[in-house]
GROMACS .gro file of C-alpha atoms in nm:
model
  217
    1ALA     CA    1   6.120  -5.739  -3.731
    2GLY     CA    2   5.931  -5.672  -3.405
    3ALA     CA    3   5.947  -6.039  -3.317
    4ALA     CA    4   6.326  -6.047  -3.371
    5VAL     CA    5   6.379  -5.730  -3.160
    6GLY     CA    6   6.158  -5.857  -2.879
    7ALA     CA    7   6.335  -6.192  -2.873
    8ALA     CA    8   6.671  -6.015  -2.866
    9ILE     CA    9   6.559  -5.805  -2.573
   10LEU     CA   10   6.436  -6.104  -2.377
   11GLU     CA   11   6.751  -6.303  -2.452
   12ARG     CA   12   6.967  -6.040  -2.281
   13ARG     CA   13   6.830  -6.154  -1.943
   14PRO     CA   14   7.063  -6.356  -1.723
   15ALA     CA   15   7.092  -6.723  -1.820
   16ASP     CA   16   6.968  -6.844  -1.480
   17ASP     CA   17   6.654  -6.622  -1.463
   18ALA     CA   18   6.338  -6.777  -1.340
   19PRO     CA   19   6.068  -6.901  -1.583
   20VAL     CA   20   5.828  -6.647  -1.432
   21ALA     CA   21   6.054  -6.360  -1.539
   22ARG     CA   22   6.077  -6.487  -1.896
   23ALA     CA   23   5.700  -6.546  -1.913
   24PHE     CA   24   5.629  -6.202  -1.771
   25GLY     CA   25   5.874  -6.035  -2.007
   26LEU     CA   26   5.721  -6.209  -2.306
   27LEU     CA   27   5.372  -6.120  -2.198
   28VAL     CA   28   5.458  -5.753  -2.156
   29LEU     CA   29   5.626  -5.733  -2.497
   30CYS     CA   30   5.331  -5.912  -2.658
   31PHE     CA   31   5.088  -5.663  -2.507
   32ALA     CA   32   5.307  -5.375  -2.614
   33LEU     CA   33   5.336  -5.510  -2.970
   34THR     CA   34   4.967  -5.580  -2.993
   35PHE     CA   35   4.845  -5.241  -2.874
   36SER     CA   36   5.109  -5.055  -3.072
   37LEU     CA   37   5.010  -5.218  -3.400
   38LYS     CA   38   4.641  -5.165  -3.328
   39ALA     CA   39   4.709  -4.801  -3.259
   40LEU     CA   40   4.883  -4.778  -3.600
   41GLY     CA   41   4.582  -4.939  -3.772
   42PHE     CA   42   4.731  -5.284  -3.818
   43SER     CA   43   4.490  -5.487  -3.615
   44GLY     CA   44   4.533  -5.801  -3.820
   45ALA     CA   45   4.912  -5.786  -3.784
   46ALA     CA   46   4.880  -5.744  -3.404
   47ALA     CA   47   4.793  -6.106  -3.330
   48LEU     CA   48   5.030  -6.234  -3.595
   49GLY     CA   49   5.315  -6.023  -3.444
   50ALA     CA   50   5.248  -6.168  -3.099
   51LEU     CA   51   5.253  -6.521  -3.230
   52ALA     CA   52   5.573  -6.452  -3.423
   53LEU     CA   53   5.733  -6.304  -3.109
   54ALA     CA   54   5.645  -6.611  -2.900
   55ALA     CA   55   5.769  -6.848  -3.172
   56ARG     CA   56   6.094  -6.659  -3.206
   57CYS     CA   57   6.153  -6.660  -2.829
   58ALA     CA   58   6.093  -7.034  -2.818
   59ALA     CA   59   6.353  -7.087  -3.092
   60VAL     CA   60   6.605  -6.862  -2.919
   61TRP     CA   61   6.555  -6.992  -2.562
   62GLY     CA   62   6.555  -7.359  -2.647
   63PRO     CA   63   6.317  -7.640  -2.539
   64ALA     CA   64   6.396  -7.635  -2.167
   65LYS     CA   65   6.361  -7.261  -2.106
   66SER     CA   66   6.072  -7.211  -2.343
   67GLY     CA   67   5.891  -7.509  -2.193
   68ALA     CA   68   5.923  -7.372  -1.841
   69ALA     CA   69   5.801  -7.031  -1.948
   70GLY     CA   70   5.516  -7.194  -2.141
   71ASN     CA   71   5.403  -7.373  -1.820
   72VAL     CA   72   5.380  -7.042  -1.643
   73LEU     CA   73   5.181  -6.887  -1.928
   74GLY     CA   74   4.959  -7.192  -1.942
   75TRP     CA   75   4.879  -7.158  -1.573
   76LEU     CA   76   4.802  -6.785  -1.620
   77TRP     CA   77   4.570  -6.875  -1.906
   78SER     CA   78   4.382  -7.148  -1.722
   79ALA     CA   79   4.356  -6.973  -1.386
   80ILE     CA   80   4.301  -6.611  -1.482
   81ALA     CA   81   4.273  -6.524  -1.851
   82GLN     CA   82   4.028  -6.790  -1.962
   83PRO     CA   83   3.775  -6.744  -1.676
   84THR     CA   84   3.793  -6.368  -1.737
   85LEU     CA   85   3.732  -6.410  -2.105
   86PHE     CA   86   3.419  -6.617  -2.060
   87ALA     CA   87   3.294  -6.387  -1.782
   88LEU     CA   88   3.325  -6.087  -2.013
   89LEU     CA   89   3.144  -6.274  -2.285
   90GLY     CA   90   2.861  -6.356  -2.043
   91VAL     CA   91   2.833  -5.989  -1.941
   92ALA     CA   92   2.811  -5.886  -2.304
   93VAL     CA   93   2.512  -6.109  -2.368
   94ASP     CA   94   2.174  -5.939  -2.333
   95LEU     CA   95   1.913  -6.213  -2.318
   96ASP     CA   96   1.628  -5.962  -2.351
   97ALA     CA   97   1.765  -5.859  -2.692
   98VAL     CA   98   1.784  -6.216  -2.826
   99ARG     CA   99   1.503  -6.291  -3.068
  100GLY     CA  100   1.365  -6.644  -3.093
  101ARG     CA  101   1.404  -6.649  -3.468
  102ASP     CA  102   1.772  -6.558  -3.442
  103ALA     CA  103   1.828  -6.824  -3.175
  104GLY     CA  104   1.658  -7.086  -3.387
  105LEU     CA  105   1.857  -7.001  -3.698
  106GLY     CA  106   2.170  -6.998  -3.485
  107VAL     CA  107   2.107  -7.351  -3.356
  108ALA     CA  108   2.045  -7.470  -3.709
  109LEU     CA  109   2.365  -7.299  -3.829
  110VAL     CA  110   2.571  -7.460  -3.554
  111ALA     CA  111   2.422  -7.801  -3.619
  112ILE     CA  112   2.468  -7.789  -4.003
  113SER     CA  113   2.820  -7.648  -3.979
  114GLY     CA  114   2.902  -7.915  -3.722
  115VAL     CA  115   2.816  -8.186  -3.966
  116PHE     CA  116   3.038  -8.037  -4.238
  117ARG     CA  117   3.318  -7.973  -3.984
  118THR     CA  118   3.316  -8.334  -3.866
  119ALA     CA  119   3.332  -8.462  -4.227
  120ALA     CA  120   3.609  -8.217  -4.320
  121THR     CA  121   3.811  -8.301  -4.003
  122SER     CA  122   3.792  -8.671  -4.069
  123GLY     CA  123   3.909  -8.613  -4.426
  124ALA     CA  124   4.187  -8.378  -4.319
  125VAL     CA  125   4.360  -8.652  -4.117
  126ALA     CA  126   4.318  -8.915  -4.387
  127GLY     CA  127   4.644  -9.058  -4.518
  128TYR     CA  128   4.834  -9.026  -4.188
  129GLY     CA  129   4.811  -9.390  -4.087
  130LEU     CA  130   4.498  -9.349  -3.868
  131SER     CA  131   4.231  -9.610  -3.864
  132GLY     CA  132   3.870  -9.526  -3.932
  133ARG     CA  133   3.788  -9.531  -3.563
  134GLU     CA  134   4.078  -9.298  -3.485
  135ARG     CA  135   3.972  -9.053  -3.758
  136LEU     CA  136   3.619  -9.052  -3.618
  137PHE     CA  137   3.754  -8.978  -3.268
  138VAL     CA  138   3.962  -8.685  -3.404
  139ALA     CA  139   3.651  -8.541  -3.569
  140LEU     CA  140   3.461  -8.573  -3.242
  141ALA     CA  141   3.749  -8.427  -3.039
  142TRP     CA  142   3.757  -8.120  -3.264
  143LEU     CA  143   3.381  -8.065  -3.235
  144PRO     CA  144   3.381  -7.841  -2.921
  145LYS     CA  145   3.410  -7.474  -2.983
  146ALA     CA  146   3.456  -7.220  -2.709
  147THR     CA  147   3.778  -7.011  -2.680
  148VAL     CA  148   3.784  -6.852  -3.026
  149GLN     CA  149   3.408  -6.784  -3.015
  150ALA     CA  150   3.444  -6.624  -2.674
  151ALA     CA  151   3.735  -6.410  -2.804
  152VAL     CA  152   3.576  -6.286  -3.122
  153GLY     CA  153   3.209  -6.303  -3.037
  154ALA     CA  154   3.186  -5.951  -2.902
  155VAL     CA  155   3.428  -5.795  -3.150
  156ALA     CA  156   3.149  -5.713  -3.396
  157LEU     CA  157   2.945  -5.557  -3.117
  158ASP     CA  158   3.239  -5.337  -3.013
  159ALA     CA  159   3.291  -5.224  -3.368
  160ALA     CA  160   2.920  -5.167  -3.447
  161ASP     CA  161   2.829  -4.807  -3.552
  162GLY     CA  162   2.462  -4.742  -3.557
  163SER     CA  163   2.148  -4.934  -3.456
  164ALA     CA  164   2.136  -5.152  -3.768
  165GLU     CA  165   2.498  -5.268  -3.726
  166THR     CA  166   2.436  -5.323  -3.350
  167ASP     CA  167   2.144  -5.553  -3.427
  168ARG     CA  168   2.354  -5.762  -3.665
  169ALA     CA  169   2.639  -5.766  -3.419
  170ARG     CA  170   2.411  -5.900  -3.150
  171VAL     CA  171   2.311  -6.183  -3.386
  172VAL     CA  172   2.682  -6.268  -3.427
  173LEU     CA  173   2.728  -6.264  -3.051
  174THR     CA  174   2.422  -6.483  -3.004
  175VAL     CA  175   2.546  -6.745  -3.251
  176ALA     CA  176   2.890  -6.740  -3.083
  177VAL     CA  177   2.729  -6.807  -2.743
  178LEU     CA  178   2.509  -7.081  -2.890
  179ALA     CA  179   2.815  -7.244  -3.044
  180ILE     CA  180   2.981  -7.257  -2.702
  181VAL     CA  181   2.673  -7.375  -2.516
  182LEU     CA  182   2.594  -7.649  -2.765
  183THR     CA  183   2.928  -7.783  -2.871
  184ALA     CA  184   3.136  -7.759  -2.556
  185PRO     CA  185   2.932  -7.998  -2.335
  186LEU     CA  186   2.839  -8.221  -2.638
  187GLY     CA  187   3.207  -8.249  -2.730
  188ALA     CA  188   3.315  -8.327  -2.377
  189VAL     CA  189   3.057  -8.606  -2.352
  190ALA     CA  190   3.149  -8.738  -2.697
  191ILE     CA  191   3.520  -8.748  -2.607
  192SER     CA  192   3.459  -8.927  -2.273
  193VAL     CA  193   3.221  -9.185  -2.423
  194ALA     CA  194   3.392  -9.242  -2.761
  195GLY     CA  195   3.754  -9.242  -2.638
  196PRO     CA  196   3.759  -9.584  -2.468
  197ARG     CA  197   3.551  -9.734  -2.758
  198LEU     CA  198   3.745  -9.592  -3.052
  199LEU     CA  199   4.103  -9.571  -2.926
  200THR     CA  200   4.358  -9.829  -2.817
  201ARG     CA  201   4.682  -9.793  -2.623
  202ASP     CA  202   5.009  -9.786  -2.814
  203GLY     CA  203   5.201 -10.114  -2.801
  204ALA     CA  204   5.163 -10.469  -2.900
  205ARG     CA  205   4.816 -10.578  -3.002
  206ASP     CA  206   4.847 -10.957  -2.973
  207ALA     CA  207   4.577 -11.208  -2.910
  208ASP     CA  208   4.629 -11.198  -2.529
  209VAL     CA  209   4.551 -10.828  -2.516
  210PRO     CA  210   4.194 -10.745  -2.624
  211LEU     CA  211   4.117 -10.417  -2.789
  212ALA     CA  212   3.958 -10.160  -2.568
  213ALA     CA  213   3.680 -10.115  -2.823
  214ASP     CA  214   3.610 -10.491  -2.827
  215ALA     CA  215   3.612 -10.513  -2.450
  216LEU     CA  216   3.351 -10.237  -2.418
  217ALA     CA  217   3.135 -10.343  -2.706
   0.00000   0.00000   0.00000
């Protein structure tokens, strides 16, 4: 209901309004919806409501207007919101409070879960016409973890009540940071190295055009 009302409000703007105005209006309504639902005790519905509002606006505006507004929001995310998110995460980390045992278990957890995630990702895209090499690349491309971990890593610490909960919350935050530090650069290297070897360009694959993987073998 909130998504429908928000989309209706934004649609009442002039037809020739700038993408910045649409993006700013959507952003303001998403913030208002999120904080309102959280104040009412519906934290889980807050994020879902913001997503529903954005999806409804995209359907009402059409591809051209929603795409232009999306470009503005994408720039805001890349230039402002994302650096701020990671900066706040770095501030929340207290290296003096990180115990070696927790860090070691965190590294092991990230490594073991990465193996299972790679296998599950490769299986998830099976049956869609992808070759084995392409499925392997998809699994490697989905290996990096950063944004979600940065967003939720400190949530447990904010909600902790008491010293025992604070200690456990710091472990959660430590594992989130380790997941970012370990998988983000490893995934970037894997994508750069494996891409030319595992993928080919769309188009004819005749005898005169060697595969990229064969050329680099």
